[in-house]
Amino acid sequence: MECTDVKKTGNDSPGKTGDPCIMIIFGASGDLAKRKLIPALYNLARENLLAKEFAVIGIARREMSHDEFRNKISQDIKEYATSDFDSDLWNCFVQRLYYLSGDIQNPGTYKQLQVLLSELDTKHGTQENYLYYLATAPDLFAHVIQQIGATGLAQEENGHWRRVIIEKPFGRDVVSARSLNNEIRKVLNESQIYRIDHYLGKETVQNIMVFRFANGIFEPIWNHRYIDHVQITVAEDIGVGQRGGYYDQAGALRDMVPNHMFQLLTLTAMEPPISFEADAVRDEQVKILRAIQSLSPEEVLRFTVRGQYGDGETKGQRVPAYRLEPSVPPDSLTETFVALKLYIDNWRWANVPFYLRTGKRLPCRVTEIAIQFKSAPFVLFRKTSVEHLKPNLLVLHIQPDEGISLNFGAKIPGPVVHLGTVDMEFKYEDYFGRTPSTGHERLLYDCMLGDATLFQRADMVEASWGVVSTIQDVWKALTERKFPNYEAGVWGPKEANDLIERDGREWRTCK
Ligand code: BG6
């Protein structure tokens, strides 16, 4: 059967397909490839969004033939597909998967890659367009790019393109991020570099821009005159699991803040861009990052809190302390929780605190942006039995219950004026059903079309690390923390509550 004969089960006319290309996955035997990348490509195939002229090459050290790789991936997809498994579609898709076994530190591997690429270009008509996905250990990023360059596989000429998606973490502080940028720019132009942040693949994150800029009613009140403060929470109930080796080197601040949390912050706080061109949007995001008020060492002490979980209980189960997780040293001083208070120094946000918190082993999994408006200027109802008139609260629910809610005061029916707070709630699922997704589909598709709007530019990455490095430097200079300082299953250490309660405000909790 020809692949073009397969009746796809997804959307019949969704828009144009990605460009013809070969996607090369470095680190193809890893978790990311099997859990996210291949299932995402399969979803794109279902939606008719892959070009007919498309192929994938997985590269990893292990010896495997193309067929053994296909068999392995065919097993994995049954476990990780996010949409119904369609065997006709899969059988067709899997024929376009190839495998190259080799050490990516060895220049010979790239020579073999070159041969395979040109074979597949002829076979599949992929027009010498190559999308490299670096799903390797971060210390290999610069090396792989340098080797691609040395083999002539990064050069764009005669109308074909070469693009590289780079996973996080992109550096570990401002100095290493800058040096990585310098290294890879010796080989690639900025327009060829796609620094991925999987948060930007989430529908609800993309919807922040639509919510703000496709609706006329929110922008006029989206500023310091009407907004009291903003809370951004990325809470996880899981621990570090098997990722202790990586995580212990990173910690919550590096792992989550300069990337995912700052994406949420910049999309919430940025000015309307002049267009939705990649650079127009990223110009506005970077302005916010640069406007984050820099913290003096004394402010780092007052405005930042870190914690590490001890043993405790989540979802009714006893769970071990961070220091007892696999690959974590028993005396680790790495933080698994961080809370910050930041200000953005511009006209829109003058004196509006942004409270950010993220951590592992918290009471629930929730990612949300809560915008707390100021109270009404004059409380007409103060002679009624109402003690506290709650100010309006708008919450962008990113996950797991994607949606948007708005709280406002309403009269409770009855002869006496009693006020209560009611919730107006929009849930994605109710309106649009569930779209099967790994969160990588849109990002891969955009890269195939050369749209970098949802990827980080070099200056964004460096500006983000700039903020985080200041905090990191002060923490490093302090005497050691008494870790663990919160029990698994609670909202971080007590100091996190103090951070916001000192200002007469309080954190939101799980529903
Ligand atoms: C990753 C972090 O980037 O994001 C992990 O390294 C974290 O530590 C994960 O668990 C959270 O992603 P999500 O999509 O589950 O919110």
mmCIF file of N, CA and C in Angstrom, residues 364-481:
data_model
loop_
_atom_site.group_PDB
_atom_site.id
_atom_site.type_symbol
_atom_site.label_atom_id
_atom_site.label_comp_id
_atom_site.label_asym_id
_atom_site.label_seq_id
_atom_site.Cartn_x
_atom_site.Cartn_y
_atom_site.Cartn_z
ATOM 1 N N CYS A 364 -0.355 19.454 45.031
ATOM 2 C CA CYS A 364 -1.072 19.060 43.824
ATOM 3 C C CYS A 364 -0.265 19.486 42.602
ATOM 4 N N ARG A 365 -0.680 18.984 41.443
ATOM 5 C CA ARG A 365 -0.054 19.437 40.198
ATOM 6 C C ARG A 365 -0.926 20.546 39.638
ATOM 7 N N VAL A 366 -0.378 21.717 39.574
ATOM 8 C CA VAL A 366 -1.146 22.830 39.019
ATOM 9 C C VAL A 366 -0.198 23.880 38.449
ATOM 10 N N THR A 367 -0.519 24.350 37.249
ATOM 11 C CA THR A 367 0.203 25.481 36.674
ATOM 12 C C THR A 367 -0.840 26.544 36.348
ATOM 13 N N GLU A 368 -0.654 27.724 36.876
ATOM 14 C CA GLU A 368 -1.652 28.767 36.627
ATOM 15 C C GLU A 368 -1.057 30.155 36.798
ATOM 16 N N ILE A 369 -1.729 31.116 36.171
ATOM 17 C CA ILE A 369 -1.362 32.517 36.331
ATOM 18 C C ILE A 369 -2.592 33.195 36.920
ATOM 19 N N ALA A 370 -2.450 33.733 38.125
ATOM 20 C CA ALA A 370 -3.604 34.344 38.787
ATOM 21 C C ALA A 370 -3.402 35.855 38.825
ATOM 22 N N ILE A 371 -4.352 36.565 38.243
ATOM 23 C CA ILE A 371 -4.247 38.019 38.193
ATOM 24 C C ILE A 371 -5.261 38.596 39.162
ATOM 25 N N GLN A 372 -4.731 39.161 40.208
ATOM 26 C CA GLN A 372 -5.601 39.678 41.273
ATOM 27 C C GLN A 372 -5.810 41.172 41.025
ATOM 28 N N PHE A 373 -7.057 41.562 40.791
ATOM 29 C CA PHE A 373 -7.340 42.974 40.540
ATOM 30 C C PHE A 373 -7.461 43.736 41.856
ATOM 31 N N LYS A 374 -7.410 45.057 41.751
ATOM 32 C CA LYS A 374 -7.569 45.860 42.969
ATOM 33 C C LYS A 374 -9.043 45.880 43.359
ATOM 34 N N SER A 375 -9.281 46.220 44.606
ATOM 35 C CA SER A 375 -10.673 46.291 45.063
ATOM 36 C C SER A 375 -11.364 47.477 44.394
ATOM 37 N N ALA A 376 -12.687 47.442 44.414
ATOM 38 C CA ALA A 376 -13.449 48.586 43.893
ATOM 39 C C ALA A 376 -13.034 49.827 44.693
ATOM 40 N N PRO A 377 -13.025 51.001 44.050
ATOM 41 C CA PRO A 377 -12.475 52.182 44.725
ATOM 42 C C PRO A 377 -13.291 52.633 45.937
ATOM 43 N N PHE A 378 -14.557 52.299 45.941
ATOM 44 C CA PHE A 378 -15.380 52.733 47.064
ATOM 45 C C PHE A 378 -16.358 51.612 47.387
ATOM 46 N N VAL A 379 -16.376 51.214 48.657
ATOM 47 C CA VAL A 379 -17.205 50.055 49.003
ATOM 48 C C VAL A 379 -18.583 50.531 49.448
ATOM 49 N N LEU A 380 -19.516 50.498 48.504
ATOM 50 C CA LEU A 380 -20.887 50.951 48.766
ATOM 51 C C LEU A 380 -21.608 50.103 49.797
ATOM 52 N N PHE A 381 -21.146 48.874 49.902
ATOM 53 C CA PHE A 381 -21.920 47.925 50.701
ATOM 54 C C PHE A 381 -21.405 47.778 52.119
ATOM 55 N N ARG A 382 -20.633 48.756 52.564
ATOM 56 C CA ARG A 382 -19.975 48.508 53.853
ATOM 57 C C ARG A 382 -20.949 48.487 55.023
ATOM 58 N N LYS A 383 -22.181 49.049 54.820
ATOM 59 C CA LYS A 383 -23.122 48.993 55.941
ATOM 60 C C LYS A 383 -23.924 47.696 55.915
ATOM 61 N N THR A 384 -23.717 46.898 54.915
ATOM 62 C CA THR A 384 -24.415 45.613 54.886
ATOM 63 C C THR A 384 -23.587 44.632 55.709
ATOM 64 N N SER A 385 -24.082 43.403 55.731
ATOM 65 C CA SER A 385 -23.380 42.429 56.557
ATOM 66 C C SER A 385 -22.081 41.937 55.899
ATOM 67 N N VAL A 386 -21.754 42.525 54.797
ATOM 68 C CA VAL A 386 -20.558 42.066 54.103
ATOM 69 C C VAL A 386 -19.305 42.569 54.800
ATOM 70 N N GLU A 387 -18.469 41.676 55.200
ATOM 71 C CA GLU A 387 -17.245 42.115 55.872
ATOM 72 C C GLU A 387 -16.136 42.338 54.863
ATOM 73 N N HIS A 388 -15.972 41.355 54.042
ATOM 74 C CA HIS A 388 -14.878 41.450 53.084
ATOM 75 C C HIS A 388 -15.435 41.349 51.679
ATOM 76 N N LEU A 389 -15.259 42.367 50.951
ATOM 77 C CA LEU A 389 -15.660 42.298 49.559
ATOM 78 C C LEU A 389 -14.427 41.846 48.792
ATOM 79 N N LYS A 390 -14.520 40.667 48.194
ATOM 80 C CA LYS A 390 -13.304 40.142 47.547
ATOM 81 C C LYS A 390 -13.039 40.839 46.221
ATOM 82 N N PRO A 391 -11.804 41.223 45.971
ATOM 83 C CA PRO A 391 -11.506 41.814 44.661
ATOM 84 C C PRO A 391 -11.588 40.758 43.557
ATOM 85 N N ASN A 392 -11.717 41.214 42.325
ATOM 86 C CA ASN A 392 -11.837 40.262 41.209
ATOM 87 C C ASN A 392 -10.537 39.512 40.975
ATOM 88 N N LEU A 393 -10.714 38.289 40.548
ATOM 89 C CA LEU A 393 -9.553 37.437 40.308
ATOM 90 C C LEU A 393 -9.729 36.729 38.966
ATOM 91 N N LEU A 394 -8.747 36.898 38.114
ATOM 92 C CA LEU A 394 -8.786 36.220 36.821
ATOM 93 C C LEU A 394 -7.686 35.162 36.839
ATOM 94 N N VAL A 395 -8.051 33.928 36.544
ATOM 95 C CA VAL A 395 -7.026 32.879 36.586
ATOM 96 C C VAL A 395 -6.916 32.200 35.215
ATOM 97 N N LEU A 396 -5.705 32.186 34.700
ATOM 98 C CA LEU A 396 -5.445 31.433 33.469
ATOM 99 C C LEU A 396 -4.940 30.069 33.920
ATOM 100 N N HIS A 397 -5.762 29.059 33.752
ATOM 101 C CA HIS A 397 -5.403 27.708 34.202
ATOM 102 C C HIS A 397 -4.644 27.020 33.068
ATOM 103 N N ILE A 398 -3.363 26.806 33.286
ATOM 104 C CA ILE A 398 -2.539 26.225 32.210
ATOM 105 C C ILE A 398 -2.651 24.699 32.212
ATOM 106 N N GLN A 399 -2.579 24.086 33.390
ATOM 107 C CA GLN A 399 -2.740 22.639 33.517
ATOM 108 C C GLN A 399 -2.976 22.275 34.975
ATOM 109 N N PRO A 400 -3.619 21.165 35.299
ATOM 110 C CA PRO A 400 -4.128 20.178 34.357
ATOM 111 C C PRO A 400 -5.519 20.525 33.819
ATOM 112 N N ASP A 401 -6.293 21.379 34.497
ATOM 113 C CA ASP A 401 -7.646 21.679 34.014
ATOM 114 C C ASP A 401 -7.604 22.958 33.205
ATOM 115 N N GLU A 402 -7.294 22.830 31.925
ATOM 116 C CA GLU A 402 -7.055 24.006 31.093
ATOM 117 C C GLU A 402 -8.300 24.875 30.979
ATOM 118 N N GLY A 403 -8.144 26.148 31.227
ATOM 119 C CA GLY A 403 -9.284 27.037 31.095
ATOM 120 C C GLY A 403 -8.993 28.416 31.651
ATOM 121 N N ILE A 404 -10.047 29.207 31.797
ATOM 122 C CA ILE A 404 -9.905 30.563 32.322
ATOM 123 C C ILE A 404 -11.086 30.804 33.258
ATOM 124 N N SER A 405 -10.827 31.389 34.417
ATOM 125 C CA SER A 405 -11.964 31.683 35.281
ATOM 126 C C SER A 405 -11.880 33.107 35.801
ATOM 127 N N LEU A 406 -13.033 33.673 36.063
ATOM 128 C CA LEU A 406 -13.107 35.037 36.590
ATOM 129 C C LEU A 406 -14.045 35.039 37.786
ATOM 130 N N ASN A 407 -13.527 35.504 38.894
ATOM 131 C CA ASN A 407 -14.354 35.616 40.103
ATOM 132 C C ASN A 407 -14.911 37.018 40.202
ATOM 133 N N PHE A 408 -16.168 37.122 40.584
ATOM 134 C CA PHE A 408 -16.674 38.459 40.876
ATOM 135 C C PHE A 408 -17.742 38.386 41.951
ATOM 136 N N GLY A 409 -18.055 39.527 42.533
ATOM 137 C CA GLY A 409 -19.033 39.569 43.615
ATOM 138 C C GLY A 409 -20.444 39.564 43.051
ATOM 139 N N ALA A 410 -21.362 38.862 43.716
ATOM 140 C CA ALA A 410 -22.758 38.828 43.263
ATOM 141 C C ALA A 410 -23.660 38.869 44.492
ATOM 142 N N LYS A 411 -24.856 39.352 44.273
ATOM 143 C CA LYS A 411 -25.798 39.393 45.407
ATOM 144 C C LYS A 411 -26.371 37.996 45.633
ATOM 145 N N ILE A 412 -26.335 37.579 46.874
ATOM 146 C CA ILE A 412 -26.956 36.290 47.197
ATOM 147 C C ILE A 412 -28.461 36.540 47.281
ATOM 148 N N PRO A 413 -29.267 35.765 46.556
ATOM 149 C CA PRO A 413 -30.716 36.050 46.520
ATOM 150 C C PRO A 413 -31.328 36.116 47.924
ATOM 151 N N GLY A 414 -32.209 37.064 48.139
ATOM 152 C CA GLY A 414 -32.870 37.195 49.445
ATOM 153 C C GLY A 414 -33.150 38.654 49.745
ATOM 154 N N PRO A 415 -34.002 38.923 50.720
ATOM 155 C CA PRO A 415 -34.423 40.301 51.012
ATOM 156 C C PRO A 415 -33.293 41.178 51.577
ATOM 157 N N VAL A 416 -32.296 40.564 52.210
ATOM 158 C CA VAL A 416 -31.196 41.349 52.772
ATOM 159 C C VAL A 416 -30.026 41.296 51.791
ATOM 160 N N VAL A 417 -29.306 42.427 51.671
ATOM 161 C CA VAL A 417 -28.183 42.416 50.719
ATOM 162 C C VAL A 417 -27.002 41.665 51.321
ATOM 163 N N HIS A 418 -26.792 40.478 50.810
ATOM 164 C CA HIS A 418 -25.607 39.698 51.162
ATOM 165 C C HIS A 418 -24.815 39.484 49.889
ATOM 166 N N LEU A 419 -23.525 39.686 49.978
ATOM 167 C CA LEU A 419 -22.725 39.467 48.769
ATOM 168 C C LEU A 419 -21.916 38.176 48.878
ATOM 169 N N GLY A 420 -21.754 37.550 47.758
ATOM 170 C CA GLY A 420 -20.888 36.370 47.716
ATOM 171 C C GLY A 420 -20.001 36.455 46.481
ATOM 172 N N THR A 421 -19.042 35.546 46.400
ATOM 173 C CA THR A 421 -18.176 35.536 45.226
ATOM 174 C C THR A 421 -18.585 34.395 44.319
ATOM 175 N N VAL A 422 -18.750 34.698 43.049
ATOM 176 C CA VAL A 422 -19.101 33.630 42.104
ATOM 177 C C VAL A 422 -18.006 33.513 41.054
ATOM 178 N N ASP A 423 -18.042 32.390 40.367
ATOM 179 C CA ASP A 423 -16.966 32.051 39.458
ATOM 180 C C ASP A 423 -17.526 31.884 38.054
ATOM 181 N N MET A 424 -16.959 32.599 37.096
ATOM 182 C CA MET A 424 -17.369 32.390 35.714
ATOM 183 C C MET A 424 -16.245 31.572 35.093
ATOM 184 N N GLU A 425 -16.587 30.414 34.577
ATOM 185 C CA GLU A 425 -15.504 29.499 34.222
ATOM 186 C C GLU A 425 -15.609 28.994 32.792
ATOM 187 N N PHE A 426 -14.497 29.086 32.075
ATOM 188 C CA PHE A 426 -14.424 28.500 30.731
ATOM 189 C C PHE A 426 -13.450 27.336 30.793
ATOM 190 N N LYS A 427 -13.895 26.171 30.339
ATOM 191 C CA LYS A 427 -12.995 25.023 30.302
ATOM 192 C C LYS A 427 -12.780 24.613 28.865
ATOM 193 N N TYR A 428 -11.526 24.481 28.496
ATOM 194 C CA TYR A 428 -11.198 24.101 27.123
ATOM 195 C C TYR A 428 -11.952 22.866 26.667
ATOM 196 N N GLU A 429 -11.954 21.877 27.567
ATOM 197 C CA GLU A 429 -12.497 20.587 27.173
ATOM 198 C C GLU A 429 -13.978 20.692 26.817
ATOM 199 N N ASP A 430 -14.716 21.539 27.579
ATOM 200 C CA ASP A 430 -16.146 21.662 27.315
ATOM 201 C C ASP A 430 -16.402 22.221 25.922
ATOM 202 N N TYR A 431 -15.563 23.145 25.497
ATOM 203 C CA TYR A 431 -15.796 23.784 24.210
ATOM 204 C C TYR A 431 -15.180 23.028 23.050
ATOM 205 N N PHE A 432 -13.953 22.572 23.261
ATOM 206 C CA PHE A 432 -13.201 22.039 22.126
ATOM 207 C C PHE A 432 -12.894 20.552 22.244
ATOM 208 N N GLY A 433 -13.356 19.910 23.301
ATOM 209 C CA GLY A 433 -13.021 18.495 23.508
ATOM 210 C C GLY A 433 -11.543 18.397 23.839
ATOM 211 N N ARG A 434 -11.059 17.196 23.884
ATOM 212 C CA ARG A 434 -9.641 17.017 24.188
ATOM 213 C C ARG A 434 -8.854 16.829 22.898
ATOM 214 N N THR A 435 -7.805 17.610 22.691
ATOM 215 C CA THR A 435 -6.979 17.409 21.506
ATOM 216 C C THR A 435 -5.793 16.560 21.924
ATOM 217 N N PRO A 436 -5.682 15.374 21.325
ATOM 218 C CA PRO A 436 -4.550 14.537 21.718
ATOM 219 C C PRO A 436 -3.234 15.219 21.361
ATOM 220 N N SER A 437 -2.379 15.384 22.342
ATOM 221 C CA SER A 437 -1.154 16.136 22.072
ATOM 222 C C SER A 437 -0.077 15.782 23.078
ATOM 223 N N THR A 438 1.166 15.823 22.637
ATOM 224 C CA THR A 438 2.277 15.653 23.575
ATOM 225 C C THR A 438 2.822 17.020 23.957
ATOM 226 N N GLY A 439 2.350 18.065 23.280
ATOM 227 C CA GLY A 439 2.873 19.410 23.519
ATOM 228 C C GLY A 439 4.030 19.757 22.585
ATOM 229 N N HIS A 440 4.506 18.798 21.797
ATOM 230 C CA HIS A 440 5.630 19.089 20.897
ATOM 231 C C HIS A 440 5.185 19.281 19.443
ATOM 232 N N GLU A 441 3.905 18.961 19.161
ATOM 233 C CA GLU A 441 3.448 18.992 17.769
ATOM 234 C C GLU A 441 3.638 20.365 17.134
ATOM 235 N N ARG A 442 3.077 21.381 17.822
ATOM 236 C CA ARG A 442 3.108 22.723 17.241
ATOM 237 C C ARG A 442 4.555 23.195 17.052
ATOM 238 N N LEU A 443 5.420 22.831 18.003
ATOM 239 C CA LEU A 443 6.794 23.322 17.934
ATOM 240 C C LEU A 443 7.538 22.674 16.760
ATOM 241 N N LEU A 444 7.343 21.360 16.588
ATOM 242 C CA LEU A 444 8.001 20.685 15.461
ATOM 243 C C LEU A 444 7.460 21.218 14.136
ATOM 244 N N TYR A 445 6.151 21.368 14.097
ATOM 245 C CA TYR A 445 5.497 21.846 12.874
ATOM 246 C C TYR A 445 5.991 23.260 12.526
ATOM 247 N N ASP A 446 6.033 24.136 13.534
ATOM 248 C CA ASP A 446 6.501 25.503 13.287
ATOM 249 C C ASP A 446 7.933 25.491 12.769
ATOM 250 N N CYS A 447 8.756 24.633 13.350
ATOM 251 C CA CYS A 447 10.149 24.584 12.910
ATOM 252 C C CYS A 447 10.219 24.121 11.452
ATOM 253 N N MET A 448 9.366 23.169 11.090
ATOM 254 C CA MET A 448 9.360 22.704 9.685
ATOM 255 C C MET A 448 8.945 23.821 8.735
ATOM 256 N N LEU A 449 8.230 24.798 9.269
ATOM 257 C CA LEU A 449 7.799 25.923 8.425
ATOM 258 C C LEU A 449 8.674 27.160 8.615
ATOM 259 N N GLY A 450 9.670 27.053 9.492
ATOM 260 C CA GLY A 450 10.579 28.184 9.688
ATOM 261 C C GLY A 450 9.996 29.289 10.551
ATOM 262 N N ASP A 451 9.027 28.960 11.403
ATOM 263 C CA ASP A 451 8.445 29.990 12.270
ATOM 264 C C ASP A 451 9.017 29.834 13.682
ATOM 265 N N ALA A 452 9.807 30.826 14.110
ATOM 266 C CA ALA A 452 10.523 30.696 15.388
ATOM 267 C C ALA A 452 9.830 31.454 16.530
ATOM 268 N N THR A 453 8.585 31.887 16.300
ATOM 269 C CA THR A 453 7.907 32.697 17.328
ATOM 270 C C THR A 453 7.908 32.008 18.689
ATOM 271 N N LEU A 454 7.692 30.692 18.691
ATOM 272 C CA LEU A 454 7.558 29.990 19.968
ATOM 273 C C LEU A 454 8.885 29.391 20.447
ATOM 274 N N PHE A 455 9.970 29.933 19.958
ATOM 275 C CA PHE A 455 11.281 29.464 20.416
ATOM 276 C C PHE A 455 12.044 30.644 21.001
ATOM 277 N N GLN A 456 13.014 30.332 21.837
ATOM 278 C CA GLN A 456 13.727 31.409 22.529
ATOM 279 C C GLN A 456 14.905 31.928 21.710
ATOM 280 N N ARG A 457 15.020 33.243 21.705
ATOM 281 C CA ARG A 457 16.139 33.853 21.000
ATOM 282 C C ARG A 457 17.313 33.968 21.966
ATOM 283 N N ALA A 458 18.526 34.108 21.417
ATOM 284 C CA ALA A 458 19.721 34.161 22.268
ATOM 285 C C ALA A 458 19.599 35.231 23.355
ATOM 286 N N ASP A 459 19.130 36.417 22.970
ATOM 287 C CA ASP A 459 19.088 37.496 23.961
ATOM 288 C C ASP A 459 18.087 37.202 25.080
ATOM 289 N N MET A 460 17.015 36.446 24.757
ATOM 290 C CA MET A 460 16.038 36.100 25.803
ATOM 291 C C MET A 460 16.674 35.164 26.826
ATOM 292 N N VAL A 461 17.404 34.179 26.289
ATOM 293 C CA VAL A 461 18.023 33.198 27.176
ATOM 294 C C VAL A 461 19.034 33.897 28.090
ATOM 295 N N GLU A 462 19.823 34.779 27.496
ATOM 296 C CA GLU A 462 20.857 35.437 28.310
ATOM 297 C C GLU A 462 20.229 36.378 29.335
ATOM 298 N N ALA A 463 19.176 37.092 28.926
ATOM 299 C CA ALA A 463 18.526 38.007 29.883
ATOM 300 C C ALA A 463 17.901 37.213 31.040
ATOM 301 N N SER A 464 17.325 36.053 30.723
ATOM 302 C CA SER A 464 16.701 35.233 31.779
ATOM 303 C C SER A 464 17.762 34.753 32.766
ATOM 304 N N TRP A 465 18.860 34.262 32.216
ATOM 305 C CA TRP A 465 19.924 33.789 33.111
ATOM 306 C C TRP A 465 20.476 34.937 33.946
ATOM 307 N N GLY A 466 20.470 36.147 33.372
ATOM 308 C CA GLY A 466 20.969 37.306 34.111
ATOM 309 C C GLY A 466 20.221 37.461 35.432
ATOM 310 N N VAL A 467 18.895 37.331 35.385
ATOM 311 C CA VAL A 467 18.084 37.488 36.602
ATOM 312 C C VAL A 467 18.403 36.363 37.591
ATOM 313 N N VAL A 468 18.448 35.159 37.051
ATOM 314 C CA VAL A 468 18.626 33.986 37.905
ATOM 315 C C VAL A 468 20.043 33.938 38.495
ATOM 316 N N SER A 469 21.029 34.347 37.702
ATOM 317 C CA SER A 469 22.409 34.283 38.189
ATOM 318 C C SER A 469 22.630 35.180 39.400
ATOM 319 N N THR A 470 21.964 36.349 39.414
ATOM 320 C CA THR A 470 22.114 37.243 40.573
ATOM 321 C C THR A 470 21.664 36.512 41.846
ATOM 322 N N ILE A 471 20.545 35.822 41.736
ATOM 323 C CA ILE A 471 20.013 35.105 42.906
ATOM 324 C C ILE A 471 20.963 33.976 43.293
ATOM 325 N N GLN A 472 21.373 33.257 42.259
ATOM 326 C CA GLN A 472 22.258 32.122 42.491
ATOM 327 C C GLN A 472 23.554 32.554 43.205
ATOM 328 N N ASP A 473 24.097 33.689 42.779
ATOM 329 C CA ASP A 473 25.359 34.159 43.363
ATOM 330 C C ASP A 473 25.199 34.472 44.852
ATOM 331 N N VAL A 474 24.090 35.119 45.189
ATOM 332 C CA VAL A 474 23.888 35.455 46.609
ATOM 333 C C VAL A 474 23.675 34.173 47.413
ATOM 334 N N TRP A 475 22.872 33.266 46.893
ATOM 335 C CA TRP A 475 22.634 32.008 47.617
ATOM 336 C C TRP A 475 23.948 31.274 47.879
ATOM 337 N N LYS A 476 24.805 31.302 46.843
ATOM 338 C CA LYS A 476 26.067 30.565 46.966
ATOM 339 C C LYS A 476 26.933 31.146 48.092
ATOM 340 N N ALA A 477 26.843 32.465 48.241
ATOM 341 C CA ALA A 477 27.702 33.134 49.220
ATOM 342 C C ALA A 477 27.194 32.959 50.658
ATOM 343 N N LEU A 478 25.965 32.492 50.810
ATOM 344 C CA LEU A 478 25.397 32.372 52.158
ATOM 345 C C LEU A 478 25.833 31.079 52.840
ATOM 346 N N THR A 479 25.671 31.054 54.142
ATOM 347 C CA THR A 479 25.971 29.796 54.835
ATOM 348 C C THR A 479 24.916 28.758 54.435
ATOM 349 N N GLU A 480 25.251 27.504 54.599
ATOM 350 C CA GLU A 480 24.389 26.435 54.114
ATOM 351 C C GLU A 480 22.999 26.483 54.739
ATOM 352 N N ARG A 481 22.001 26.136 53.945
ATOM 353 C CA ARG A 481 20.624 26.093 54.450
ATOM 354 C C ARG A 481 20.425 24.845 55.289
#
